Amino acid sequence: MANSLWELSESYSFDHVLYHHDILGSKAHVQGLAEAGLLDAEECQLLLETLDQIEAEFDRGTFIRADADEDVHMAIERRATELAGDVGAKMHTARSRNDQVATTLRLFTLDALAGVSAATLDIVGALIEVGVKFPGAYLPGYTHLQRAQPVLLAHHLHAHAWSLLRDVDRLGDARQRMDVSPLGAGALAGTSLAIDPAFTARLLGFNEAFANSMDAVSDRDFVAEALFDLAMLGVHLSRMGEELVLWTSAEFNFATLGDEFTTGSSMLPQKKNSDVAELARGKTGRLVGNLTGLLVTLKGLPLSYNRDLQEDKEPLFDSVRQVLLVLAAMTGAYRSMSFHVDVAKAAADEQFLVAIDIAERLVERGVPFRQAHERVGRLIADAVTRDVALADIVAEQPDLSAFADLFDPGHAVRSRTSPGAAGPVAHGRQLVQLRAAIAEASARLS
Ligand code: ARG
């Protein structure tokens, strides 16, 4: 083989991380061959022990790649033949690297996504902890990044928690759909030998075996779906990152991250930068890129296996790794965060954030909402043109004398009482729902 082709096509350099799942697949395959009478009990036992030994070599870091090992699958088979002789050479009976790699990658992805789900539940836990640590804290809620209405800090953070729980749910759905064993599909068309794909599927803990051998070896929709779910999770983390960047700026000054979660500047001694949040924001580019790249690779591929499919691995490995890095660091950052309760409160008690409460109290008196809205609009315009506090303008109105309490600090957030709203009463109910959703997600994961 030309050196340039070798360098183009070898995948051991990145797919060796699949060794554990590949050996799992091979052990099931070997037992399937014994079940089919293609290996005797002694041969089966020898191969299982040999595979365990090879796994131990990988675990210890003593496995040595031979020059001709193109990928992890060939490396393991070559080593098995070295160790077990002719019996090793029987291991690939009724199997192709095409069904082998598809099996290995499904097993890997199932585990990897479970790990991401667990780490996502950790950050959800950290968001809840922050809310508990600053009970009653509130801040302005924004639309268009303009102050809109006060919201409880916990309510704000739990908005992210709900997004992340949907990510966990999506990862669970993807895992359920990919829980199908391709082993036994062979190169593309199955085999004349009497193997039973359902038997090996059961041994590997898959829900079921493939129904169509060509589909089994040729589709990587499960990788694309994993990459979408990881990208979506990354997009959520990027929004949280952007928020932390804003909150920790001098302009907002709502929060500070613990020293161990900030970095200094090589030039400016006073700097305390929220790099963790910026990287959470920045990593998303490659997560989206990995998804797009694989979709383009898959587009237009004829049935069944094509070597293009080898391009599924690096994006998957990269997205899993990057998401895990961001999740761990952001979880730590939230746990280390101090929330500047008084600064946020002062911003949220800004008088115009009470405007809707004035209108809603008029509605309670029977004023049609549009008319109430218009009247409050006029009061605000008056406050702005005369440069007088809105509370004073309202106090000047004879029929609004009972409205003074609306301007009490925290009144506006306390009166957000409708189901799912941003105030403390509704929040208590939400917390119960949130904890139930977390328990359900954890149960599905285990
Ligand atoms: N390294 C290959 C991959 O990742 C394994 C399958 C190779 N199959 C083949 N027919 N060349 O897809």
CSV table of C-alpha atoms and ligand atoms in Angstrom, one decimal:
chain,number,residue,atom,x,y,z
A,1,MET,CA,0.0,0.0,0.0
A,2,ALA,CA,1.3,3.4,-0.9
A,3,ASN,CA,2.4,5.3,2.2
A,4,SER,CA,0.1,8.2,1.4
A,5,LEU,CA,-2.9,5.8,1.2
A,6,TRP,CA,-1.9,4.3,4.5
A,7,GLU,CA,-1.7,7.6,6.2
A,8,LEU,CA,-5.0,8.6,4.7
A,9,SER,CA,-6.8,5.4,5.7
A,10,GLU,CA,-5.4,4.2,9.0
A,11,SER,CA,-7.7,4.9,11.9
A,12,TYR,CA,-5.9,3.2,14.8
A,13,SER,CA,-4.5,6.6,15.8
A,14,PHE,CA,-7.9,7.7,16.9
A,15,ASP,CA,-10.1,4.6,17.0
A,16,HIS,CA,-7.9,2.7,19.6
A,17,VAL,CA,-10.2,4.3,22.3
A,18,LEU,CA,-12.8,1.9,21.1
A,19,TYR,CA,-10.9,-1.2,22.4
A,20,HIS,CA,-13.1,-1.9,25.4
A,21,HIS,CA,-16.3,-1.9,23.3
A,22,ASP,CA,-14.7,-3.8,20.5
A,23,ILE,CA,-13.6,-6.5,22.8
A,24,LEU,CA,-17.1,-6.7,24.3
A,25,GLY,CA,-18.4,-7.2,20.8
A,26,SER,CA,-15.8,-9.9,20.0
A,27,LYS,CA,-16.5,-11.8,23.2
A,28,ALA,CA,-20.1,-11.9,22.3
A,29,HIS,CA,-19.3,-12.9,18.8
A,30,VAL,CA,-17.1,-15.8,20.0
A,31,GLN,CA,-19.8,-17.1,22.2
A,32,GLY,CA,-22.2,-16.9,19.3
A,33,LEU,CA,-19.8,-18.9,17.2
A,34,ALA,CA,-19.7,-21.6,19.9
A,35,GLU,CA,-23.5,-21.6,20.2
A,36,ALA,CA,-23.6,-22.1,16.4
A,37,GLY,CA,-21.2,-25.0,16.7
A,38,LEU,CA,-18.5,-23.1,14.8
A,39,LEU,CA,-16.1,-23.2,17.8
A,40,ASP,CA,-15.9,-25.9,20.4
A,41,ALA,CA,-16.1,-25.1,24.1
A,42,GLU,CA,-12.3,-25.2,24.6
A,43,GLU,CA,-11.7,-22.9,21.6
A,44,CYS,CA,-14.3,-20.5,22.9
A,45,GLN,CA,-12.8,-20.4,26.4
A,46,LEU,CA,-9.3,-19.8,25.0
A,47,LEU,CA,-10.6,-16.9,22.8
A,48,LEU,CA,-12.4,-15.3,25.7
A,49,GLU,CA,-9.3,-15.5,27.9
A,50,THR,CA,-7.2,-14.1,25.1
A,51,LEU,CA,-9.5,-11.2,24.6
A,52,ASP,CA,-9.4,-10.5,28.4
A,53,GLN,CA,-5.7,-10.5,28.2
A,54,ILE,CA,-5.7,-8.1,25.3
A,55,GLU,CA,-8.0,-5.8,27.1
A,56,ALA,CA,-5.7,-5.8,30.2
A,57,GLU,CA,-2.8,-4.9,27.9
A,58,PHE,CA,-4.8,-1.9,26.6
A,59,ASP,CA,-5.8,-1.0,30.2
A,60,ARG,CA,-2.2,-1.1,31.4
A,61,GLY,CA,-1.0,0.8,28.3
A,62,THR,CA,1.3,-2.1,27.3
A,63,PHE,CA,-0.6,-3.0,24.1
A,64,ILE,CA,1.8,-2.5,21.2
A,65,ARG,CA,0.4,-1.6,17.8
A,66,ALA,CA,2.0,-3.5,14.9
A,67,ASP,CA,3.0,-1.6,11.8
A,68,ALA,CA,0.3,-3.2,9.8
A,69,ASP,CA,-2.6,-2.6,12.2
A,70,GLU,CA,-4.9,-0.4,10.3
A,71,ASP,CA,-7.5,0.1,12.9
A,72,VAL,CA,-8.3,-1.1,16.4
A,73,HIS,CA,-10.3,-4.1,15.1
A,74,MET,CA,-7.4,-5.5,13.1
A,75,ALA,CA,-5.0,-4.8,15.9
A,76,ILE,CA,-7.0,-6.8,18.3
A,77,GLU,CA,-7.5,-9.7,15.9
A,78,ARG,CA,-3.8,-9.7,15.0
A,79,ARG,CA,-2.9,-9.9,18.7
A,80,ALA,CA,-5.5,-12.6,19.3
A,81,THR,CA,-3.9,-14.7,16.6
A,82,GLU,CA,-0.5,-14.1,18.0
A,83,LEU,CA,-1.6,-15.3,21.4
A,84,ALA,CA,-4.0,-18.1,20.5
A,85,GLY,CA,-2.7,-19.3,17.1
A,86,ASP,CA,-5.1,-20.9,14.7
A,87,VAL,CA,-8.0,-20.5,17.2
A,88,GLY,CA,-7.4,-16.7,17.0
A,89,ALA,CA,-7.7,-17.0,13.3
A,90,LYS,CA,-11.2,-18.4,13.7
A,91,MET,CA,-12.5,-15.4,15.5
A,92,HIS,CA,-13.5,-13.4,12.5
A,93,THR,CA,-15.7,-16.3,11.2
A,94,ALA,CA,-19.1,-15.0,10.0
A,95,ARG,CA,-18.1,-11.4,10.8
A,96,SER,CA,-16.9,-8.5,8.8
A,97,ARG,CA,-15.3,-5.3,10.1
A,98,ASN,CA,-18.5,-3.7,8.8
A,99,ASP,CA,-20.8,-5.2,11.3
A,100,GLN,CA,-18.0,-5.2,13.9
A,101,VAL,CA,-17.4,-1.5,13.7
A,102,ALA,CA,-21.1,-0.7,13.7
A,103,THR,CA,-21.6,-2.8,16.8
A,104,THR,CA,-18.5,-1.4,18.6
A,105,LEU,CA,-19.6,2.2,17.8
A,106,ARG,CA,-23.2,1.6,19.1
A,107,LEU,CA,-21.9,0.2,22.3
A,108,PHE,CA,-19.5,3.1,22.7
A,109,THR,CA,-22.1,5.7,22.0
A,110,LEU,CA,-24.6,4.1,24.3
A,111,ASP,CA,-22.1,4.4,27.2
A,112,ALA,CA,-20.8,7.8,26.2
A,113,LEU,CA,-24.3,9.4,26.0
A,114,ALA,CA,-25.1,7.8,29.4
A,115,GLY,CA,-22.0,9.6,30.8
A,116,VAL,CA,-23.1,12.9,29.3
A,117,SER,CA,-26.6,12.5,30.7
A,118,ALA,CA,-25.2,11.8,34.2
A,119,ALA,CA,-22.9,14.9,33.9
A,120,THR,CA,-25.9,17.0,32.7
A,121,LEU,CA,-27.9,15.9,35.7
A,122,ASP,CA,-25.0,17.1,37.9
A,123,ILE,CA,-25.1,20.6,36.5
A,124,VAL,CA,-28.9,20.6,36.9
A,125,GLY,CA,-28.2,19.8,40.6
A,126,ALA,CA,-25.7,22.7,40.8
A,127,LEU,CA,-28.3,25.1,39.4
A,128,ILE,CA,-30.8,24.1,42.0
A,129,GLU,CA,-28.1,24.5,44.7
A,130,VAL,CA,-27.4,28.0,43.7
A,131,GLY,CA,-31.1,28.9,44.0
A,132,VAL,CA,-31.1,27.3,47.5
A,133,LYS,CA,-27.9,29.1,48.5
A,134,PHE,CA,-29.5,32.5,47.8
A,135,PRO,CA,-33.1,32.0,48.9
A,136,GLY,CA,-35.4,34.8,48.0
A,137,ALA,CA,-32.8,36.5,45.8
A,138,TYR,CA,-34.3,38.1,42.7
A,139,LEU,CA,-33.1,40.0,39.7
A,140,PRO,CA,-34.6,41.7,36.6
A,141,GLY,CA,-35.9,39.3,34.1
A,142,TYR,CA,-35.1,40.5,30.6
A,143,THR,CA,-36.6,40.4,27.2
A,144,HIS,CA,-34.6,41.9,24.3
A,145,LEU,CA,-31.9,42.3,27.1
A,146,GLN,CA,-34.0,45.1,28.4
A,147,ARG,CA,-35.2,44.9,32.0
A,148,ALA,CA,-38.8,43.6,31.9
A,149,GLN,CA,-40.1,42.2,35.2
A,150,PRO,CA,-38.4,40.9,38.4
A,151,VAL,CA,-37.9,37.2,38.7
A,152,LEU,CA,-36.6,35.0,41.4
A,153,LEU,CA,-33.0,33.9,40.9
A,154,ALA,CA,-34.0,30.3,41.4
A,155,HIS,CA,-36.7,30.7,38.7
A,156,HIS,CA,-34.2,32.1,36.3
A,157,LEU,CA,-31.7,29.3,36.9
A,158,HIS,CA,-34.4,26.7,36.7
A,159,ALA,CA,-35.2,27.9,33.2
A,160,HIS,CA,-31.9,26.5,32.3
A,161,ALA,CA,-32.5,23.3,34.3
A,162,TRP,CA,-35.6,22.5,32.3
A,163,SER,CA,-33.7,23.0,29.0
A,164,LEU,CA,-31.0,20.7,30.2
A,165,LEU,CA,-33.5,18.1,31.4
A,166,ARG,CA,-35.0,18.0,27.9
A,167,ASP,CA,-31.4,17.4,26.6
A,168,VAL,CA,-31.2,14.4,29.0
A,169,ASP,CA,-34.5,13.2,27.7
A,170,ARG,CA,-33.4,13.5,24.1
A,171,LEU,CA,-30.2,11.6,24.9
A,172,GLY,CA,-32.3,8.9,26.4
A,173,ASP,CA,-34.5,8.7,23.3
A,174,ALA,CA,-31.5,8.5,21.1
A,175,ARG,CA,-30.0,5.8,23.2
A,176,GLN,CA,-33.3,3.8,23.0
A,177,ARG,CA,-33.4,4.1,19.2
A,178,MET,CA,-29.7,3.1,18.8
A,179,ASP,CA,-30.1,0.1,21.1
A,180,VAL,CA,-30.1,-2.4,18.2
A,181,SER,CA,-27.3,-4.8,17.6
A,182,PRO,CA,-25.8,-4.9,14.0
A,183,LEU,CA,-23.6,-8.0,14.9
A,184,GLY,CA,-24.3,-10.8,12.5
A,185,ALA,CA,-25.0,-8.6,9.5
A,186,GLY,CA,-21.6,-9.5,8.1
A,187,ALA,CA,-20.1,-7.4,5.3
A,188,LEU,CA,-23.6,-6.4,4.1
A,189,ALA,CA,-25.7,-9.5,3.4
A,190,GLY,CA,-25.4,-11.8,6.4
A,191,THR,CA,-23.9,-15.3,6.1
A,192,SER,CA,-24.5,-18.9,5.2
A,193,LEU,CA,-23.3,-20.0,8.6
A,194,ALA,CA,-25.8,-20.7,11.3
A,195,ILE,CA,-25.2,-17.7,13.6
A,196,ASP,CA,-28.0,-16.1,15.7
A,197,PRO,CA,-27.8,-12.3,15.8
A,198,ALA,CA,-30.5,-12.3,18.5
A,199,PHE,CA,-28.3,-14.4,20.8
A,200,THR,CA,-25.3,-12.0,20.6
A,201,ALA,CA,-27.6,-9.0,20.8
A,202,ARG,CA,-28.8,-10.4,24.2
A,203,LEU,CA,-25.3,-11.1,25.4
A,204,LEU,CA,-24.3,-7.5,24.6
A,205,GLY,CA,-27.4,-6.1,26.4
A,206,PHE,CA,-28.9,-4.7,23.3
A,207,ASN,CA,-32.7,-4.4,23.1
A,208,GLU,CA,-32.9,-6.3,19.9
A,209,ALA,CA,-30.9,-7.4,16.8
A,210,PHE,CA,-31.1,-5.7,13.4
A,211,ALA,CA,-33.8,-6.7,10.9
A,212,ASN,CA,-32.0,-5.7,7.8
A,213,SER,CA,-28.3,-6.5,7.3
A,214,MET,CA,-27.6,-3.6,4.8
A,215,ASP,CA,-29.2,-1.1,7.1
A,216,ALA,CA,-27.2,-2.5,10.0
A,217,VAL,CA,-23.8,-1.9,8.5
A,218,SER,CA,-24.5,1.3,6.5
A,219,ASP,CA,-26.4,3.8,8.6
A,220,ARG,CA,-24.9,6.1,11.1
A,221,ASP,CA,-28.0,8.0,11.8
A,222,PHE,CA,-27.4,7.1,15.5
A,223,VAL,CA,-24.2,9.0,15.4
A,224,ALA,CA,-25.8,12.0,13.7
A,225,GLU,CA,-28.6,12.0,16.3
A,226,ALA,CA,-26.0,11.8,19.1
A,227,LEU,CA,-24.2,14.8,17.5
A,228,PHE,CA,-27.4,16.8,17.3
A,229,ASP,CA,-28.2,16.1,20.9
A,230,LEU,CA,-24.7,17.1,22.0
A,231,ALA,CA,-24.9,20.2,19.8
A,232,MET,CA,-28.2,21.2,21.3
A,233,LEU,CA,-26.9,20.6,24.8
A,234,GLY,CA,-23.9,22.7,23.8
A,235,VAL,CA,-26.2,25.5,22.6
A,236,HIS,CA,-27.9,25.5,25.9
A,237,LEU,CA,-24.6,25.6,27.7
A,238,SER,CA,-23.5,28.5,25.5
A,239,ARG,CA,-26.5,30.5,26.5
A,240,MET,CA,-25.6,29.9,30.2
A,241,GLY,CA,-22.0,30.8,29.4
A,242,GLU,CA,-23.1,34.1,27.8
A,243,GLU,CA,-25.2,34.8,30.8
A,244,LEU,CA,-22.3,34.3,33.2
A,245,VAL,CA,-20.1,36.5,31.1
A,246,LEU,CA,-22.8,39.3,31.4
A,247,TRP,CA,-23.5,38.7,35.1
A,248,THR,CA,-19.8,38.8,36.1
A,249,SER,CA,-19.1,42.0,34.1
A,250,ALA,CA,-18.7,45.2,36.0
A,251,GLU,CA,-21.6,46.5,34.1
A,252,PHE,CA,-24.0,43.9,35.5
A,253,ASN,CA,-22.1,42.9,38.6
A,254,PHE,CA,-24.7,40.4,39.5
A,255,ALA,CA,-22.2,37.6,40.3
A,256,THR,CA,-18.6,36.6,40.9
A,257,LEU,CA,-17.1,33.2,40.2
A,258,GLY,CA,-14.8,31.6,42.7
A,259,ASP,CA,-11.1,32.3,42.1
A,260,GLU,CA,-10.4,28.8,41.0
A,261,PHE,CA,-12.9,29.3,38.2
A,262,THR,CA,-11.5,32.6,36.9
A,263,THR,CA,-8.3,33.4,35.1
A,264,GLY,CA,-6.0,36.5,35.2
A,265,SER,CA,-4.6,38.5,32.4
A,266,SER,CA,-1.0,38.3,31.3
A,267,MET,CA,-0.9,42.1,31.1
A,268,LEU,CA,-3.6,43.6,33.2
A,269,PRO,CA,-3.2,42.8,36.9
A,270,GLN,CA,-6.7,43.7,37.9
A,271,LYS,CA,-8.4,41.2,35.5
A,272,LYS,CA,-10.6,38.3,36.7
A,273,ASN,CA,-11.9,36.7,33.5
A,274,SER,CA,-14.8,34.3,33.2
A,275,ASP,CA,-13.0,32.1,30.6
A,276,VAL,CA,-15.0,29.1,31.7
A,277,ALA,CA,-18.2,30.8,30.6
A,278,GLU,CA,-16.6,32.0,27.4
A,279,LEU,CA,-15.4,28.5,26.5
A,280,ALA,CA,-18.8,27.1,27.2
A,281,ARG,CA,-20.0,29.7,24.7
A,282,GLY,CA,-17.2,29.1,22.3
A,283,LYS,CA,-17.1,25.3,22.2
A,284,THR,CA,-20.5,25.3,20.6
A,285,GLY,CA,-19.1,26.2,17.2
A,286,ARG,CA,-17.3,22.9,16.8
A,287,LEU,CA,-20.2,20.9,18.2
A,288,VAL,CA,-22.4,22.3,15.5
A,289,GLY,CA,-19.6,21.8,13.0
A,290,ASN,CA,-19.2,18.1,14.0
A,291,LEU,CA,-22.9,17.6,13.4
A,292,THR,CA,-22.9,19.4,10.0
A,293,GLY,CA,-19.8,17.6,8.9
A,294,LEU,CA,-21.2,14.1,9.6
A,295,LEU,CA,-24.5,14.9,7.9
A,296,VAL,CA,-22.6,16.0,4.8
A,297,THR,CA,-20.5,12.8,4.9
A,298,LEU,CA,-23.6,10.7,5.1
A,299,LYS,CA,-25.5,12.5,2.3
A,300,GLY,CA,-25.7,10.6,-0.9
A,301,LEU,CA,-23.8,7.5,0.3
A,302,PRO,CA,-24.9,4.5,-1.7
A,303,LEU,CA,-25.8,1.3,0.3
A,304,SER,CA,-24.1,-0.3,2.1
A,305,TYR,CA,-20.8,0.2,3.9
A,306,ASN,CA,-18.5,2.8,2.4
A,307,ARG,CA,-15.2,3.9,3.8
A,308,ASP,CA,-16.5,7.4,4.2
A,309,LEU,CA,-18.2,6.0,7.3
A,310,GLN,CA,-14.9,5.9,9.1
A,311,GLU,CA,-15.3,9.7,9.3
A,312,ASP,CA,-18.0,9.2,11.9
A,313,LYS,CA,-15.6,8.7,14.7
A,314,GLU,CA,-13.6,11.8,15.3
A,315,PRO,CA,-16.6,14.2,15.4
A,316,LEU,CA,-18.3,11.9,17.8
A,317,PHE,CA,-15.3,11.5,20.1
A,318,ASP,CA,-14.7,15.2,19.9
A,319,SER,CA,-18.3,16.3,20.7
A,320,VAL,CA,-18.5,13.8,23.6
A,321,ARG,CA,-15.2,15.0,25.1
A,322,GLN,CA,-15.9,18.7,24.7
A,323,VAL,CA,-19.3,18.5,26.2
A,324,LEU,CA,-18.0,16.6,29.2
A,325,LEU,CA,-15.3,19.2,29.7
A,326,VAL,CA,-17.7,22.1,29.5
A,327,LEU,CA,-20.3,20.3,31.8
A,328,ALA,CA,-17.7,19.6,34.5
A,329,ALA,CA,-16.2,23.1,34.5
A,330,MET,CA,-19.6,24.9,34.4
A,331,THR,CA,-20.9,22.7,37.2
A,332,GLY,CA,-17.9,23.8,39.3
A,333,ALA,CA,-18.3,27.4,38.2
A,334,TYR,CA,-21.9,27.5,39.4
A,335,ARG,CA,-21.1,25.8,42.7
A,336,SER,CA,-18.4,28.5,43.2
A,337,MET,CA,-20.6,31.4,42.2
A,338,SER,CA,-21.5,34.2,44.6
A,339,PHE,CA,-24.6,36.1,43.7
A,340,HIS,CA,-24.7,39.8,44.5
A,341,VAL,CA,-28.1,39.8,46.0
A,342,ASP,CA,-28.3,43.5,46.7
A,343,VAL,CA,-27.1,44.6,43.3
A,344,ALA,CA,-29.5,42.4,41.5
A,345,LYS,CA,-32.3,43.4,43.8
A,346,ALA,CA,-31.6,47.1,43.3
A,347,ALA,CA,-31.8,46.6,39.5
A,348,ALA,CA,-35.0,44.6,39.8
A,349,ASP,CA,-36.7,47.1,42.1
A,350,GLU,CA,-36.3,49.8,39.4
A,351,GLN,CA,-39.6,51.6,39.4
A,352,PHE,CA,-40.7,51.0,35.8
A,353,LEU,CA,-40.6,47.2,36.4
A,354,VAL,CA,-43.8,47.8,38.4
A,355,ALA,CA,-45.7,49.2,35.3
A,356,ILE,CA,-47.5,45.9,34.6
A,357,ASP,CA,-48.5,45.5,38.2
A,358,ILE,CA,-50.3,48.9,38.1
A,359,ALA,CA,-52.1,47.9,35.0
A,360,GLU,CA,-53.0,44.5,36.4
A,361,ARG,CA,-54.5,46.1,39.6
A,362,LEU,CA,-56.6,48.4,37.3
A,363,VAL,CA,-57.8,45.2,35.6
A,364,GLU,CA,-58.8,43.8,38.9
A,365,ARG,CA,-61.0,46.9,39.3
A,366,GLY,CA,-62.7,46.1,36.0
A,367,VAL,CA,-60.7,48.3,33.6
A,368,PRO,CA,-60.2,46.7,30.2
A,369,PHE,CA,-56.5,45.7,29.9
A,370,ARG,CA,-55.8,47.8,26.8
A,371,GLN,CA,-57.2,50.9,28.6
A,372,ALA,CA,-55.2,50.1,31.7
A,373,HIS,CA,-52.1,49.6,29.6
A,374,GLU,CA,-52.6,53.0,27.9
A,375,ARG,CA,-53.1,54.8,31.2
A,376,VAL,CA,-49.9,53.4,32.7
A,377,GLY,CA,-48.1,54.3,29.5
A,378,ARG,CA,-49.2,57.9,30.0
A,379,LEU,CA,-48.1,57.9,33.7
A,380,ILE,CA,-44.7,56.6,32.6
A,381,ALA,CA,-44.3,59.2,29.9
A,382,ASP,CA,-45.2,61.8,32.5
A,383,ALA,CA,-42.6,60.4,34.9
A,384,VAL,CA,-40.0,60.5,32.1
A,385,THR,CA,-40.8,64.1,30.9
A,386,ARG,CA,-41.1,65.6,34.3
A,387,ASP,CA,-38.2,63.5,35.7
A,388,VAL,CA,-40.3,62.4,38.7
A,389,ALA,CA,-40.4,59.0,40.2
A,390,LEU,CA,-43.3,56.8,38.9
A,391,ALA,CA,-44.4,56.2,42.5
A,392,ASP,CA,-44.8,59.9,43.0
A,393,ILE,CA,-46.7,60.3,39.7
A,394,VAL,CA,-49.0,57.4,40.8
A,395,ALA,CA,-49.5,59.0,44.2
A,396,GLU,CA,-50.8,62.2,42.5
A,397,GLN,CA,-53.7,60.3,41.0
A,398,PRO,CA,-56.6,60.5,43.4
A,399,ASP,CA,-58.0,57.1,42.4
A,400,LEU,CA,-54.7,55.3,42.7
A,401,SER,CA,-53.9,56.2,46.3
A,402,ALA,CA,-54.1,52.5,47.3
A,403,PHE,CA,-51.4,51.6,44.9
A,404,ALA,CA,-48.4,52.7,46.9
A,405,ASP,CA,-47.6,49.1,48.1
A,406,LEU,CA,-46.9,48.1,44.5
A,407,PHE,CA,-43.6,50.0,44.8
A,408,ASP,CA,-42.5,48.2,48.0
A,409,PRO,CA,-39.2,46.4,47.2
A,410,GLY,CA,-39.9,42.8,46.2
A,411,HIS,CA,-43.6,43.4,45.8
A,412,ALA,CA,-43.5,42.8,42.0
A,413,VAL,CA,-41.7,39.5,42.3
A,414,ARG,CA,-44.0,38.3,45.1
A,415,SER,CA,-47.1,39.0,43.1
A,416,ARG,CA,-46.0,36.7,40.2
A,417,THR,CA,-48.3,33.9,41.5
A,418,SER,CA,-49.8,32.3,38.4
A,419,PRO,CA,-48.8,28.6,37.7
A,420,GLY,CA,-45.2,28.5,36.5
A,421,ALA,CA,-44.6,32.2,37.2
A,422,ALA,CA,-41.4,33.8,38.5
A,423,GLY,CA,-42.5,34.5,42.1
A,424,PRO,CA,-41.9,32.5,45.3
A,425,VAL,CA,-45.3,30.9,45.7
A,426,ALA,CA,-45.4,29.5,42.1
A,427,HIS,CA,-41.7,28.6,42.5
A,428,GLY,CA,-42.4,26.2,45.4
A,429,ARG,CA,-44.7,24.2,43.1
A,430,GLN,CA,-42.1,24.3,40.3
A,431,LEU,CA,-39.4,23.0,42.5
A,432,VAL,CA,-41.5,20.0,43.3
A,433,GLN,CA,-42.0,19.4,39.6
A,434,LEU,CA,-38.4,19.9,38.9
A,435,ARG,CA,-37.2,17.4,41.5
A,436,ALA,CA,-39.7,14.9,40.2
A,437,ALA,CA,-38.4,15.3,36.6
A,438,ILE,CA,-34.8,14.9,37.9
A,439,ALA,CA,-35.8,11.7,39.7
A,440,GLU,CA,-37.5,10.4,36.6
A,441,ALA,CA,-34.5,11.2,34.4
A,442,SER,CA,-32.1,9.5,36.9
A,443,ALA,CA,-34.3,6.4,37.0
A,444,ARG,CA,-34.4,6.2,33.2
A,445,LEU,CA,-30.6,6.4,33.2
A,446,SER,CA,-29.9,3.7,35.7
B,1,ARG,N1,-11.9,1.4,10.3
B,1,ARG,C1,-13.1,1.1,9.6
B,1,ARG,C2,-14.2,2.1,10.0
B,1,ARG,O1,-14.1,2.8,10.9
B,1,ARG,C3,-13.5,-0.2,9.9
B,1,ARG,C4,-14.3,-0.9,8.9
B,1,ARG,C5,-13.5,-1.2,7.7
B,1,ARG,N2,-14.2,-1.9,6.7
B,1,ARG,C6,-13.8,-2.0,5.5
B,1,ARG,N3,-14.5,-2.7,4.7
B,1,ARG,N4,-12.7,-1.5,5.1
B,1,ARG,O2,-15.2,2.2,9.3
